Amino acid sequence: MTASSCRRKTVARSRIAAVGAVVVAGSLLLAGCGDQTKGKDSSASSASAPLADKLPAQIRDAGVIKVGSDIAYAPVEFKDDSGNVVGIDPDLAAAMGKQLGVTFDFRNGTFDGLLTGLRSKRYDVAMSAMTDNKSRQEGVDPSTGKKVGEGVDFVDYLTAGVSIYTRKGDTKGITSWADLCGKKVAVERSTISEDLAKAQSKKCPKGKAITIQAFDDDQQAQTRLRSGGVDAVSSDFPVAAYAVKTSGGGKDFEIVGDQVQAAPYGIAVAKGNTQLRDALQAAMNAVIKNGEYEKILEKWGAQNGAVQESVVNGGK
């Protein structure tokens, strides 16, 4: 999710491009949220994984990387009709798992609690359409400028922008962020979208502040818009595009205006855990080089957000 703590920016939650399938664990199926089989899969064993030795010994021996994720952000990560965790992030994680000889175990959590869970070591990483920016790298609250944590490192893997969408045929004249003044907008809590809405509201004329309704996940924001409780929703472009394409068979929503705030998505790793960070970067670059990356992005319509190389802390 671009911005604040997030999902959620170059083209196509900032929480990539427009928008399941079964998630592969290691090299096979990655099951739903925290209920996967732990330990090493025979097909993703260290013996067949070229980058296994790069991992910290504890993770390599366990055969599992615990991933904190808000699994309600289609098409980046969500549950299919069978309850399996699917999407861009799970597919990329599965491809990385083949390189590292481990399974990525996606564990559901609210987006605004993912970095807290990372700090408390409930997760090894957070992978959830999270925008890499300086505030998160440095552990600073973007609204106050105050230090709120130790910050994290990011392994960047995709670029996305932030979009606004409305009910189809009922745009309320909204074509830009300035048009939200005096209107109601729904966002996912602790995302770039929420940060942008707060920043724009401060610029609005007196008496025309934006009424911001923040929810735990993007699906709740969509429901609010569908019911007419707000005038618009803001989220990362890939998520907005997927919602427009799929909700009500494409009859519920429409995107208005252009994307803004293009920035990289990154896998968050605790400061100091440089061995895991560097192993993830090597695995992502291997997946980019061998062509799996391109195939995964094309599968989910996110190829416009492709990067040529994974870098560490590329967000500004």
PDB file of C-alpha atoms in Angstrom:
ATOM      1  CA  MET A   1       0.000   0.000   0.000  1.00  0.00           C
ATOM      2  CA  THR A   2       1.456   3.025  -0.970  1.00  0.00           C
ATOM      3  CA  ALA A   3       2.584   5.782   1.279  1.00  0.00           C
ATOM      4  CA  SER A   4       2.138   6.141   4.972  1.00  0.00           C
ATOM      5  CA  SER A   5       2.814   2.689   6.192  1.00  0.00           C
ATOM      6  CA  CYS A   6       2.111   1.426   2.784  1.00  0.00           C
ATOM      7  CA  ARG A   7       0.283  -0.587  -0.115  1.00  0.00           C
ATOM      8  CA  ARG A   8       0.305   0.908  -1.492  1.00  0.00           C
ATOM      9  CA  LYS A   9       3.833   4.298  -7.319  1.00  0.00           C
ATOM     10  CA  THR A  10       5.261   4.587 -10.921  1.00  0.00           C
ATOM     11  CA  VAL A  11       2.470   3.292 -12.865  1.00  0.00           C
ATOM     12  CA  ALA A  12      -0.076   0.965 -12.033  1.00  0.00           C
ATOM     13  CA  ARG A  13      -1.333   0.839  -2.766  1.00  0.00           C
ATOM     14  CA  SER A  14       1.378   2.862  -4.600  1.00  0.00           C
ATOM     15  CA  ARG A  15      -0.849  -1.417  -0.345  1.00  0.00           C
ATOM     16  CA  ILE A  16       1.205  -1.488 -10.194  1.00  0.00           C
ATOM     17  CA  ALA A  17      -0.925  -2.226 -12.755  1.00  0.00           C
ATOM     18  CA  ALA A  18      -4.353  -3.587 -13.102  1.00  0.00           C
ATOM     19  CA  VAL A  19      -4.721  -6.570 -11.383  1.00  0.00           C
ATOM     20  CA  GLY A  20      -6.592 -16.275  -8.573  1.00  0.00           C
ATOM     21  CA  ALA A  21      -4.711 -19.000  -8.965  1.00  0.00           C
ATOM     22  CA  VAL A  22      -3.196 -21.223  -6.397  1.00  0.00           C
ATOM     23  CA  VAL A  23      -0.194 -19.788  -4.579  1.00  0.00           C
ATOM     24  CA  VAL A  24       2.925 -21.832  -4.815  1.00  0.00           C
ATOM     25  CA  ALA A  25       4.757 -22.618  -1.634  1.00  0.00           C
ATOM     26  CA  GLY A  26       8.418 -22.902  -2.339  1.00  0.00           C
ATOM     27  CA  SER A  27       7.789 -24.444  -5.723  1.00  0.00           C
ATOM     28  CA  LEU A  28       4.333 -25.827  -5.147  1.00  0.00           C
ATOM     29  CA  LEU A  29       1.101 -24.721  -3.484  1.00  0.00           C
ATOM     30  CA  LEU A  30       1.120 -21.911  -0.931  1.00  0.00           C
ATOM     31  CA  ALA A  31      -1.966 -22.394   1.182  1.00  0.00           C
ATOM     32  CA  GLY A  32      -4.002 -19.808   3.056  1.00  0.00           C
ATOM     33  CA  CYS A  33      -2.819 -17.494   5.755  1.00  0.00           C
ATOM     34  CA  GLY A  34      -0.861 -19.198   8.422  1.00  0.00           C
ATOM     35  CA  ASP A  35      -2.264 -22.656   7.762  1.00  0.00           C
ATOM     36  CA  GLN A  36       0.430 -23.899   5.413  1.00  0.00           C
ATOM     37  CA  THR A  37       2.493 -26.941   6.222  1.00  0.00           C
ATOM     38  CA  LYS A  38       5.607 -25.782   7.976  1.00  0.00           C
ATOM     39  CA  GLY A  39       9.074 -27.002   7.208  1.00  0.00           C
ATOM     40  CA  LYS A  40      10.887 -27.656   3.963  1.00  0.00           C
ATOM     41  CA  ASP A  41       9.035 -28.899   0.914  1.00  0.00           C
ATOM     42  CA  SER A  42      10.923 -31.663  -0.830  1.00  0.00           C
ATOM     43  CA  SER A  43      10.744 -29.768  -4.129  1.00  0.00           C
ATOM     44  CA  ALA A  44      12.064 -26.585  -2.530  1.00  0.00           C
ATOM     45  CA  SER A  45      14.871 -28.125  -0.536  1.00  0.00           C
ATOM     46  CA  SER A  46      18.225 -26.472  -0.053  1.00  0.00           C
ATOM     47  CA  ALA A  47      19.802 -29.100  -2.291  1.00  0.00           C
ATOM     48  CA  SER A  48      17.934 -27.741  -5.328  1.00  0.00           C
ATOM     49  CA  ALA A  49      17.885 -24.093  -4.246  1.00  0.00           C
ATOM     50  CA  PRO A  50      20.887 -22.139  -5.586  1.00  0.00           C
ATOM     51  CA  LEU A  51      20.616 -19.295  -3.072  1.00  0.00           C
ATOM     52  CA  ALA A  52      19.838 -21.249   0.086  1.00  0.00           C
ATOM     53  CA  ASP A  53      23.246 -20.582   1.607  1.00  0.00           C
ATOM     54  CA  LYS A  54      22.569 -16.853   1.600  1.00  0.00           C
ATOM     55  CA  LEU A  55      19.827 -17.185   4.226  1.00  0.00           C
ATOM     56  CA  PRO A  56      20.421 -16.889   7.967  1.00  0.00           C
ATOM     57  CA  ALA A  57      20.969 -20.387   9.346  1.00  0.00           C
ATOM     58  CA  GLN A  58      17.899 -20.217  11.579  1.00  0.00           C
ATOM     59  CA  ILE A  59      15.555 -19.539   8.683  1.00  0.00           C
ATOM     60  CA  ARG A  60      17.321 -21.972   6.366  1.00  0.00           C
ATOM     61  CA  ASP A  61      16.997 -24.740   8.948  1.00  0.00           C
ATOM     62  CA  ALA A  62      13.342 -23.951   9.650  1.00  0.00           C
ATOM     63  CA  GLY A  63      12.545 -23.882   5.949  1.00  0.00           C
ATOM     64  CA  VAL A  64       9.969 -21.111   6.430  1.00  0.00           C
ATOM     65  CA  ILE A  65       9.880 -17.330   6.116  1.00  0.00           C
ATOM     66  CA  LYS A  66       6.951 -15.898   8.096  1.00  0.00           C
ATOM     67  CA  VAL A  67       5.304 -13.145   6.081  1.00  0.00           C
ATOM     68  CA  GLY A  68       3.042 -10.496   7.614  1.00  0.00           C
ATOM     69  CA  SER A  69       0.468  -9.393   5.049  1.00  0.00           C
ATOM     70  CA  ASP A  70      -2.929  -7.711   4.797  1.00  0.00           C
ATOM     71  CA  ILE A  71      -4.532 -10.417   2.659  1.00  0.00           C
ATOM     72  CA  ALA A  72      -7.421  -8.333   1.363  1.00  0.00           C
ATOM     73  CA  TYR A  73      -5.784  -6.251  -1.352  1.00  0.00           C
ATOM     74  CA  ALA A  74      -6.550  -7.870  -4.680  1.00  0.00           C
ATOM     75  CA  PRO A  75      -4.741  -8.403  -6.953  1.00  0.00           C
ATOM     76  CA  VAL A  76      -1.615  -7.990  -4.817  1.00  0.00           C
ATOM     77  CA  GLU A  77      -2.670 -10.495  -2.150  1.00  0.00           C
ATOM     78  CA  PHE A  78      -6.111 -11.900  -1.388  1.00  0.00           C
ATOM     79  CA  LYS A  79      -7.971 -15.148  -0.812  1.00  0.00           C
ATOM     80  CA  ASP A  80      -9.616 -16.956  -3.688  1.00  0.00           C
ATOM     81  CA  ASP A  81     -12.976 -18.716  -3.452  1.00  0.00           C
ATOM     82  CA  SER A  82     -11.285 -21.769  -1.932  1.00  0.00           C
ATOM     83  CA  GLY A  83      -9.563 -19.737   0.783  1.00  0.00           C
ATOM     84  CA  ASN A  84      -6.101 -19.977  -0.761  1.00  0.00           C
ATOM     85  CA  VAL A  85      -3.817 -16.936  -0.604  1.00  0.00           C
ATOM     86  CA  VAL A  86      -3.203 -15.740  -4.159  1.00  0.00           C
ATOM     87  CA  GLY A  87      -1.965 -12.682  -6.011  1.00  0.00           C
ATOM     88  CA  ILE A  88       1.167 -10.884  -7.144  1.00  0.00           C
ATOM     89  CA  ASP A  89       3.002 -11.041  -3.812  1.00  0.00           C
ATOM     90  CA  PRO A  90       2.320 -14.734  -3.067  1.00  0.00           C
ATOM     91  CA  ASP A  91       3.349 -15.732  -6.595  1.00  0.00           C
ATOM     92  CA  LEU A  92       6.571 -13.731  -6.400  1.00  0.00           C
ATOM     93  CA  ALA A  93       7.275 -15.159  -2.945  1.00  0.00           C
ATOM     94  CA  ALA A  94       6.778 -18.696  -4.238  1.00  0.00           C
ATOM     95  CA  ALA A  95       9.222 -18.051  -7.075  1.00  0.00           C
ATOM     96  CA  MET A  96      11.739 -16.651  -4.580  1.00  0.00           C
ATOM     97  CA  GLY A  97      11.157 -19.686  -2.387  1.00  0.00           C
ATOM     98  CA  LYS A  98      12.439 -21.931  -5.161  1.00  0.00           C
ATOM     99  CA  GLN A  99      15.663 -19.940  -5.217  1.00  0.00           C
ATOM    100  CA  LEU A 100      16.070 -19.973  -1.438  1.00  0.00           C
ATOM    101  CA  GLY A 101      14.756 -23.448  -0.607  1.00  0.00           C
ATOM    102  CA  VAL A 102      12.064 -22.201   1.783  1.00  0.00           C
ATOM    103  CA  THR A 103       8.329 -21.706   1.964  1.00  0.00           C
ATOM    104  CA  PHE A 104       6.883 -18.215   2.400  1.00  0.00           C
ATOM    105  CA  ASP A 105       4.106 -18.540   4.981  1.00  0.00           C
ATOM    106  CA  PHE A 106       1.654 -15.651   4.542  1.00  0.00           C
ATOM    107  CA  ARG A 107      -0.001 -14.654   7.820  1.00  0.00           C
ATOM    108  CA  ASN A 108      -2.935 -12.264   7.791  1.00  0.00           C
ATOM    109  CA  GLY A 109      -2.879  -8.989   9.722  1.00  0.00           C
ATOM    110  CA  THR A 110      -4.184  -5.447   9.407  1.00  0.00           C
ATOM    111  CA  PHE A 111      -1.916  -3.270   7.322  1.00  0.00           C
ATOM    112  CA  ASP A 112      -1.297  -0.741  10.076  1.00  0.00           C
ATOM    113  CA  GLY A 113      -0.024  -3.506  12.363  1.00  0.00           C
ATOM    114  CA  LEU A 114       2.431  -5.191  10.016  1.00  0.00           C
ATOM    115  CA  LEU A 115       5.530  -3.202  10.934  1.00  0.00           C
ATOM    116  CA  THR A 116       4.723  -3.604  14.632  1.00  0.00           C
ATOM    117  CA  GLY A 117       4.520  -7.353  14.065  1.00  0.00           C
ATOM    118  CA  LEU A 118       7.855  -7.232  12.284  1.00  0.00           C
ATOM    119  CA  ARG A 119       9.466  -5.384  15.189  1.00  0.00           C
ATOM    120  CA  SER A 120       8.069  -7.898  17.684  1.00  0.00           C
ATOM    121  CA  LYS A 121       9.420 -10.773  15.516  1.00  0.00           C
ATOM    122  CA  ARG A 122       5.960 -12.222  14.902  1.00  0.00           C
ATOM    123  CA  TYR A 123       6.949 -11.991  11.227  1.00  0.00           C
ATOM    124  CA  ASP A 124      10.307 -12.326   9.507  1.00  0.00           C
ATOM    125  CA  VAL A 125       9.236  -9.907   6.777  1.00  0.00           C
ATOM    126  CA  ALA A 126       6.230  -7.859   5.734  1.00  0.00           C
ATOM    127  CA  MET A 127       5.121  -8.193   2.122  1.00  0.00           C
ATOM    128  CA  SER A 128       1.870  -6.416   1.443  1.00  0.00           C
ATOM    129  CA  ALA A 129       2.008  -3.876  -1.394  1.00  0.00           C
ATOM    130  CA  MET A 130       3.943  -1.727   1.046  1.00  0.00           C
ATOM    131  CA  THR A 131       5.385   1.452  -0.373  1.00  0.00           C
ATOM    132  CA  ASP A 132       9.075   1.978   0.286  1.00  0.00           C
ATOM    133  CA  ASN A 133       9.608   5.547   1.461  1.00  0.00           C
ATOM    134  CA  LYS A 134      11.948   7.438   3.742  1.00  0.00           C
ATOM    135  CA  SER A 135       9.396   7.693   6.536  1.00  0.00           C
ATOM    136  CA  ARG A 136       9.182   3.937   6.863  1.00  0.00           C
ATOM    137  CA  GLN A 137      12.885   3.444   6.389  1.00  0.00           C
ATOM    138  CA  GLU A 138      13.539   5.843   9.255  1.00  0.00           C
ATOM    139  CA  GLY A 139      10.564   4.932  11.469  1.00  0.00           C
ATOM    140  CA  VAL A 140       9.014   8.409  11.264  1.00  0.00           C
ATOM    141  CA  ASP A 141       5.310   9.269  11.362  1.00  0.00           C
ATOM    142  CA  PRO A 142       4.767  11.226   8.101  1.00  0.00           C
ATOM    143  CA  SER A 143       1.942  13.249   9.661  1.00  0.00           C
ATOM    144  CA  THR A 144       3.928  14.528  12.645  1.00  0.00           C
ATOM    145  CA  GLY A 145       7.545  14.026  11.622  1.00  0.00           C
ATOM    146  CA  LYS A 146       8.152  12.299  14.960  1.00  0.00           C
ATOM    147  CA  LYS A 147      10.157   9.127  15.429  1.00  0.00           C
ATOM    148  CA  VAL A 148       7.828   6.188  16.151  1.00  0.00           C
ATOM    149  CA  GLY A 149      10.077   3.174  15.588  1.00  0.00           C
ATOM    150  CA  GLU A 150      13.462   1.977  14.446  1.00  0.00           C
ATOM    151  CA  GLY A 151      12.464   1.851  10.783  1.00  0.00           C
ATOM    152  CA  VAL A 152      12.918  -0.974   8.311  1.00  0.00           C
ATOM    153  CA  ASP A 153      14.878  -1.837   5.197  1.00  0.00           C
ATOM    154  CA  PHE A 154      13.076  -2.544   1.942  1.00  0.00           C
ATOM    155  CA  VAL A 155      13.806  -4.953  -0.879  1.00  0.00           C
ATOM    156  CA  ASP A 156      12.050  -3.232  -3.784  1.00  0.00           C
ATOM    157  CA  TYR A 157      10.281  -5.253  -6.467  1.00  0.00           C
ATOM    158  CA  LEU A 158       7.529  -3.238  -8.209  1.00  0.00           C
ATOM    159  CA  THR A 159       6.389   0.315  -8.894  1.00  0.00           C
ATOM    160  CA  ALA A 160       2.874   1.679  -8.407  1.00  0.00           C
ATOM    161  CA  GLY A 161       0.935   4.915  -8.169  1.00  0.00           C
ATOM    162  CA  VAL A 162      -2.170   5.984  -6.248  1.00  0.00           C
ATOM    163  CA  SER A 163      -5.565   6.335  -7.909  1.00  0.00           C
ATOM    164  CA  ILE A 164      -9.060   7.577  -7.096  1.00  0.00           C
ATOM    165  CA  TYR A 165     -12.202   5.748  -8.161  1.00  0.00           C
ATOM    166  CA  THR A 166     -15.907   6.457  -7.829  1.00  0.00           C
ATOM    167  CA  ARG A 167     -19.192   4.732  -8.500  1.00  0.00           C
ATOM    168  CA  LYS A 168     -19.601   4.213 -12.220  1.00  0.00           C
ATOM    169  CA  GLY A 169     -21.458   7.071 -13.821  1.00  0.00           C
ATOM    170  CA  ASP A 170     -21.509   9.027 -10.560  1.00  0.00           C
ATOM    171  CA  THR A 171     -18.133  10.739 -10.410  1.00  0.00           C
ATOM    172  CA  LYS A 172     -19.388  13.836  -8.525  1.00  0.00           C
ATOM    173  CA  GLY A 173     -17.163  15.895 -10.803  1.00  0.00           C
ATOM    174  CA  ILE A 174     -14.008  14.349  -9.317  1.00  0.00           C
ATOM    175  CA  THR A 175     -11.049  14.319 -11.683  1.00  0.00           C
ATOM    176  CA  SER A 176      -8.196  15.166  -9.289  1.00  0.00           C
ATOM    177  CA  TRP A 177      -7.273  15.267  -5.605  1.00  0.00           C
ATOM    178  CA  ALA A 178      -8.300  18.911  -5.400  1.00  0.00           C
ATOM    179  CA  ASP A 179     -11.826  17.883  -6.410  1.00  0.00           C
ATOM    180  CA  LEU A 180     -12.127  15.863  -3.199  1.00  0.00           C
ATOM    181  CA  CYS A 181     -12.421  19.056  -1.145  1.00  0.00           C
ATOM    182  CA  GLY A 182     -15.806  19.098   0.553  1.00  0.00           C
ATOM    183  CA  LYS A 183     -16.399  15.443  -0.272  1.00  0.00           C
ATOM    184  CA  LYS A 184     -16.155  12.076   1.500  1.00  0.00           C
ATOM    185  CA  VAL A 185     -13.373   9.646   0.642  1.00  0.00           C
ATOM    186  CA  ALA A 186     -12.677   6.134   1.943  1.00  0.00           C
ATOM    187  CA  VAL A 187      -9.130   4.823   2.327  1.00  0.00           C
ATOM    188  CA  GLU A 188      -7.315   1.963   3.973  1.00  0.00           C
ATOM    189  CA  ARG A 189      -5.796   3.011   7.283  1.00  0.00           C
ATOM    190  CA  SER A 190      -2.064   3.857   7.393  1.00  0.00           C
ATOM    191  CA  THR A 191      -1.635   3.871   3.628  1.00  0.00           C
ATOM    192  CA  ILE A 192      -0.251   6.487   1.271  1.00  0.00           C
ATOM    193  CA  SER A 193      -3.810   7.142   0.200  1.00  0.00           C
ATOM    194  CA  GLU A 194      -4.682   8.224   3.736  1.00  0.00           C
ATOM    195  CA  ASP A 195      -1.577  10.432   3.874  1.00  0.00           C
ATOM    196  CA  LEU A 196      -2.444  12.068   0.559  1.00  0.00           C
ATOM    197  CA  ALA A 197      -6.036  12.678   1.627  1.00  0.00           C
ATOM    198  CA  LYS A 198      -4.891  14.332   4.862  1.00  0.00           C
ATOM    199  CA  ALA A 199      -2.371  16.475   2.999  1.00  0.00           C
ATOM    200  CA  GLN A 200      -4.926  17.542   0.404  1.00  0.00           C
ATOM    201  CA  SER A 201      -7.528  18.344   3.055  1.00  0.00           C
ATOM    202  CA  LYS A 202      -5.148  20.889   4.588  1.00  0.00           C
ATOM    203  CA  LYS A 203      -5.015  22.666   1.228  1.00  0.00           C
ATOM    204  CA  CYS A 204      -8.789  22.820   0.805  1.00  0.00           C
ATOM    205  CA  PRO A 205     -10.698  26.113   1.198  1.00  0.00           C
ATOM    206  CA  LYS A 206     -12.114  26.873   4.616  1.00  0.00           C
ATOM    207  CA  GLY A 207     -15.205  24.800   5.286  1.00  0.00           C
ATOM    208  CA  LYS A 208     -14.343  22.398   2.452  1.00  0.00           C
ATOM    209  CA  ALA A 209     -12.152  19.873   4.264  1.00  0.00           C
ATOM    210  CA  ILE A 210     -12.194  16.295   3.021  1.00  0.00           C
ATOM    211  CA  THR A 211     -14.149  13.879   5.201  1.00  0.00           C
ATOM    212  CA  ILE A 212     -11.785  10.916   5.438  1.00  0.00           C
ATOM    213  CA  GLN A 213     -13.154   7.510   6.416  1.00  0.00           C
ATOM    214  CA  ALA A 214     -10.302   5.064   7.154  1.00  0.00           C
ATOM    215  CA  PHE A 215     -10.895   1.313   7.201  1.00  0.00           C
ATOM    216  CA  ASP A 216      -8.875  -1.753   8.162  1.00  0.00           C
ATOM    217  CA  ASP A 217      -8.796  -3.012   4.572  1.00  0.00           C
ATOM    218  CA  ASP A 218      -9.595  -1.883   1.067  1.00  0.00           C
ATOM    219  CA  GLN A 219     -12.581  -4.192   0.703  1.00  0.00           C
ATOM    220  CA  GLN A 220     -14.363  -2.318   3.486  1.00  0.00           C
ATOM    221  CA  ALA A 221     -13.659   0.948   1.681  1.00  0.00           C
ATOM    222  CA  GLN A 222     -15.118  -0.506  -1.519  1.00  0.00           C
ATOM    223  CA  THR A 223     -18.242  -1.623   0.313  1.00  0.00           C
ATOM    224  CA  ARG A 224     -18.666   1.888   1.691  1.00  0.00           C
ATOM    225  CA  LEU A 225     -18.439   3.388  -1.792  1.00  0.00           C
ATOM    226  CA  ARG A 226     -20.784   0.804  -3.268  1.00  0.00           C
ATOM    227  CA  SER A 227     -23.414   1.704  -0.674  1.00  0.00           C
ATOM    228  CA  GLY A 228     -23.069   5.433  -1.375  1.00  0.00           C
ATOM    229  CA  GLY A 229     -21.559   6.225   2.018  1.00  0.00           C
ATOM    230  CA  VAL A 230     -18.626   8.039   0.404  1.00  0.00           C
ATOM    231  CA  ASP A 231     -18.022   9.837  -2.867  1.00  0.00           C
ATOM    232  CA  ALA A 232     -14.752   8.119  -3.743  1.00  0.00           C
ATOM    233  CA  VAL A 233     -12.094   5.631  -2.697  1.00  0.00           C
ATOM    234  CA  SER A 234      -8.343   6.001  -3.063  1.00  0.00           C
ATOM    235  CA  SER A 235      -5.959   3.060  -3.277  1.00  0.00           C
ATOM    236  CA  ASP A 236      -2.932   1.873  -5.204  1.00  0.00           C
ATOM    237  CA  PHE A 237      -3.513   1.782  -8.926  1.00  0.00           C
ATOM    238  CA  PRO A 238      -3.281  -2.024  -9.322  1.00  0.00           C
ATOM    239  CA  VAL A 239      -5.918  -2.434  -6.627  1.00  0.00           C
ATOM    240  CA  ALA A 240      -8.140   0.300  -8.006  1.00  0.00           C
ATOM    241  CA  ALA A 241      -7.891  -1.128 -11.512  1.00  0.00           C
ATOM    242  CA  TYR A 242      -8.701  -4.634 -10.305  1.00  0.00           C
ATOM    243  CA  ALA A 243     -11.722  -3.377  -8.348  1.00  0.00           C
ATOM    244  CA  VAL A 244     -12.996  -1.479 -11.386  1.00  0.00           C
ATOM    245  CA  LYS A 245     -12.537  -4.544 -13.580  1.00  0.00           C
ATOM    246  CA  THR A 246     -14.094  -7.126 -11.283  1.00  0.00           C
ATOM    247  CA  SER A 247     -16.640  -5.521  -8.936  1.00  0.00           C
ATOM    248  CA  GLY A 248     -20.160  -6.064 -10.222  1.00  0.00           C
ATOM    249  CA  GLY A 249     -18.742  -7.476 -13.423  1.00  0.00           C
ATOM    250  CA  GLY A 250     -17.143  -4.112 -14.131  1.00  0.00           C
ATOM    251  CA  LYS A 251     -20.360  -2.155 -13.555  1.00  0.00           C
ATOM    252  CA  ASP A 252     -19.712  -0.760 -10.053  1.00  0.00           C
ATOM    253  CA  PHE A 253     -16.739   1.605 -10.267  1.00  0.00           C
ATOM    254  CA  GLU A 254     -14.628   3.774 -12.561  1.00  0.00           C
ATOM    255  CA  ILE A 255     -11.182   5.337 -12.142  1.00  0.00           C
ATOM    256  CA  VAL A 256     -11.088   9.138 -12.292  1.00  0.00           C
ATOM    257  CA  GLY A 257      -8.035  11.270 -12.972  1.00  0.00           C
ATOM    258  CA  ASP A 258      -4.409  10.192 -13.201  1.00  0.00           C
ATOM    259  CA  GLN A 259      -2.182   8.182 -10.902  1.00  0.00           C
ATOM    260  CA  VAL A 260      -0.002  10.154  -8.517  1.00  0.00           C
ATOM    261  CA  GLN A 261       2.931   9.473  -6.207  1.00  0.00           C
ATOM    262  CA  ALA A 262       4.582   6.679  -8.185  1.00  0.00           C
ATOM    263  CA  ALA A 263       6.913   4.768  -5.861  1.00  0.00           C
ATOM    264  CA  PRO A 264       8.316   1.272  -5.271  1.00  0.00           C
ATOM    265  CA  TYR A 265       6.710  -1.551  -3.366  1.00  0.00           C
ATOM    266  CA  GLY A 266       9.170  -3.219  -1.044  1.00  0.00           C
ATOM    267  CA  ILE A 267       9.507  -6.282   1.173  1.00  0.00           C
ATOM    268  CA  ALA A 268      10.089  -4.876   4.666  1.00  0.00           C
ATOM    269  CA  VAL A 269      12.878  -6.409   6.745  1.00  0.00           C
ATOM    270  CA  ALA A 270      13.919  -5.375  10.255  1.00  0.00           C
ATOM    271  CA  LYS A 271      16.923  -3.076  10.503  1.00  0.00           C
ATOM    272  CA  GLY A 272      20.025  -5.090  11.227  1.00  0.00           C
ATOM    273  CA  ASN A 273      18.713  -8.251   9.571  1.00  0.00           C
ATOM    274  CA  THR A 274      20.964  -7.597   6.618  1.00  0.00           C
ATOM    275  CA  GLN A 275      21.646 -11.242   5.764  1.00  0.00           C
ATOM    276  CA  LEU A 276      17.951 -11.958   5.222  1.00  0.00           C
ATOM    277  CA  ARG A 277      17.519  -8.672   3.362  1.00  0.00           C
ATOM    278  CA  ASP A 278      20.375  -9.421   0.989  1.00  0.00           C
ATOM    279  CA  ALA A 279      19.188 -13.007   0.441  1.00  0.00           C
ATOM    280  CA  LEU A 280      15.744 -11.723  -0.547  1.00  0.00           C
ATOM    281  CA  GLN A 281      17.248  -9.195  -2.917  1.00  0.00           C
ATOM    282  CA  ALA A 282      19.370 -11.880  -4.563  1.00  0.00           C
ATOM    283  CA  ALA A 283      16.335 -14.154  -4.910  1.00  0.00           C
ATOM    284  CA  MET A 284      14.181 -11.403  -6.416  1.00  0.00           C
ATOM    285  CA  ASN A 285      16.880 -10.517  -8.908  1.00  0.00           C
ATOM    286  CA  ALA A 286      17.190 -14.190  -9.846  1.00  0.00           C
ATOM    287  CA  VAL A 287      13.438 -14.341 -10.466  1.00  0.00           C
ATOM    288  CA  ILE A 288      13.634 -11.182 -12.592  1.00  0.00           C
ATOM    289  CA  LYS A 289      16.533 -12.614 -14.585  1.00  0.00           C
ATOM    290  CA  ASN A 290      15.018 -16.060 -15.212  1.00  0.00           C
ATOM    291  CA  GLY A 291      11.751 -14.676 -16.590  1.00  0.00           C
ATOM    292  CA  GLU A 292       9.375 -15.834 -13.846  1.00  0.00           C
ATOM    293  CA  TYR A 293       8.926 -12.239 -12.702  1.00  0.00           C
ATOM    294  CA  GLU A 294       7.619 -11.085 -16.062  1.00  0.00           C
ATOM    295  CA  LYS A 295       5.214 -14.019 -16.316  1.00  0.00           C
ATOM    296  CA  ILE A 296       3.779 -13.348 -12.847  1.00  0.00           C
ATOM    297  CA  LEU A 297       3.207  -9.658 -13.544  1.00  0.00           C
ATOM    298  CA  GLU A 298       1.562 -10.443 -16.881  1.00  0.00           C
ATOM    299  CA  LYS A 299      -0.706 -12.973 -15.177  1.00  0.00           C
ATOM    300  CA  TRP A 300      -2.048 -10.253 -12.863  1.00  0.00           C
ATOM    301  CA  GLY A 301      -1.949  -7.384 -15.358  1.00  0.00           C
ATOM    302  CA  ALA A 302       0.813  -5.612 -13.453  1.00  0.00           C
ATOM    303  CA  GLN A 303       3.522  -5.501 -16.099  1.00  0.00           C
ATOM    304  CA  ASN A 304       3.463  -1.702 -16.246  1.00  0.00           C
ATOM    305  CA  GLY A 305       4.949  -1.668 -12.757  1.00  0.00           C
ATOM    306  CA  ALA A 306       7.880  -3.940 -13.600  1.00  0.00           C
ATOM    307  CA  VAL A 307      11.385  -3.044 -12.463  1.00  0.00           C
ATOM    308  CA  GLN A 308      14.612  -4.065 -14.159  1.00  0.00           C
ATOM    309  CA  GLU A 309      16.411  -4.801 -10.902  1.00  0.00           C
ATOM    310  CA  SER A 310      15.579  -5.169  -7.215  1.00  0.00           C
ATOM    311  CA  VAL A 311      17.328  -2.566  -5.077  1.00  0.00           C
ATOM    312  CA  VAL A 312      17.433  -1.906  -1.342  1.00  0.00           C
ATOM    313  CA  ASN A 313      15.744   1.238   0.025  1.00  0.00           C
ATOM    314  CA  GLY A 314      15.104   2.814  -3.350  1.00  0.00           C
ATOM    315  CA  GLY A 315      12.120   4.801  -2.062  1.00  0.00           C
ATOM    316  CA  LYS A 316      12.364   8.540  -1.547  1.00  0.00           C
TER     317      LYS A 316
END
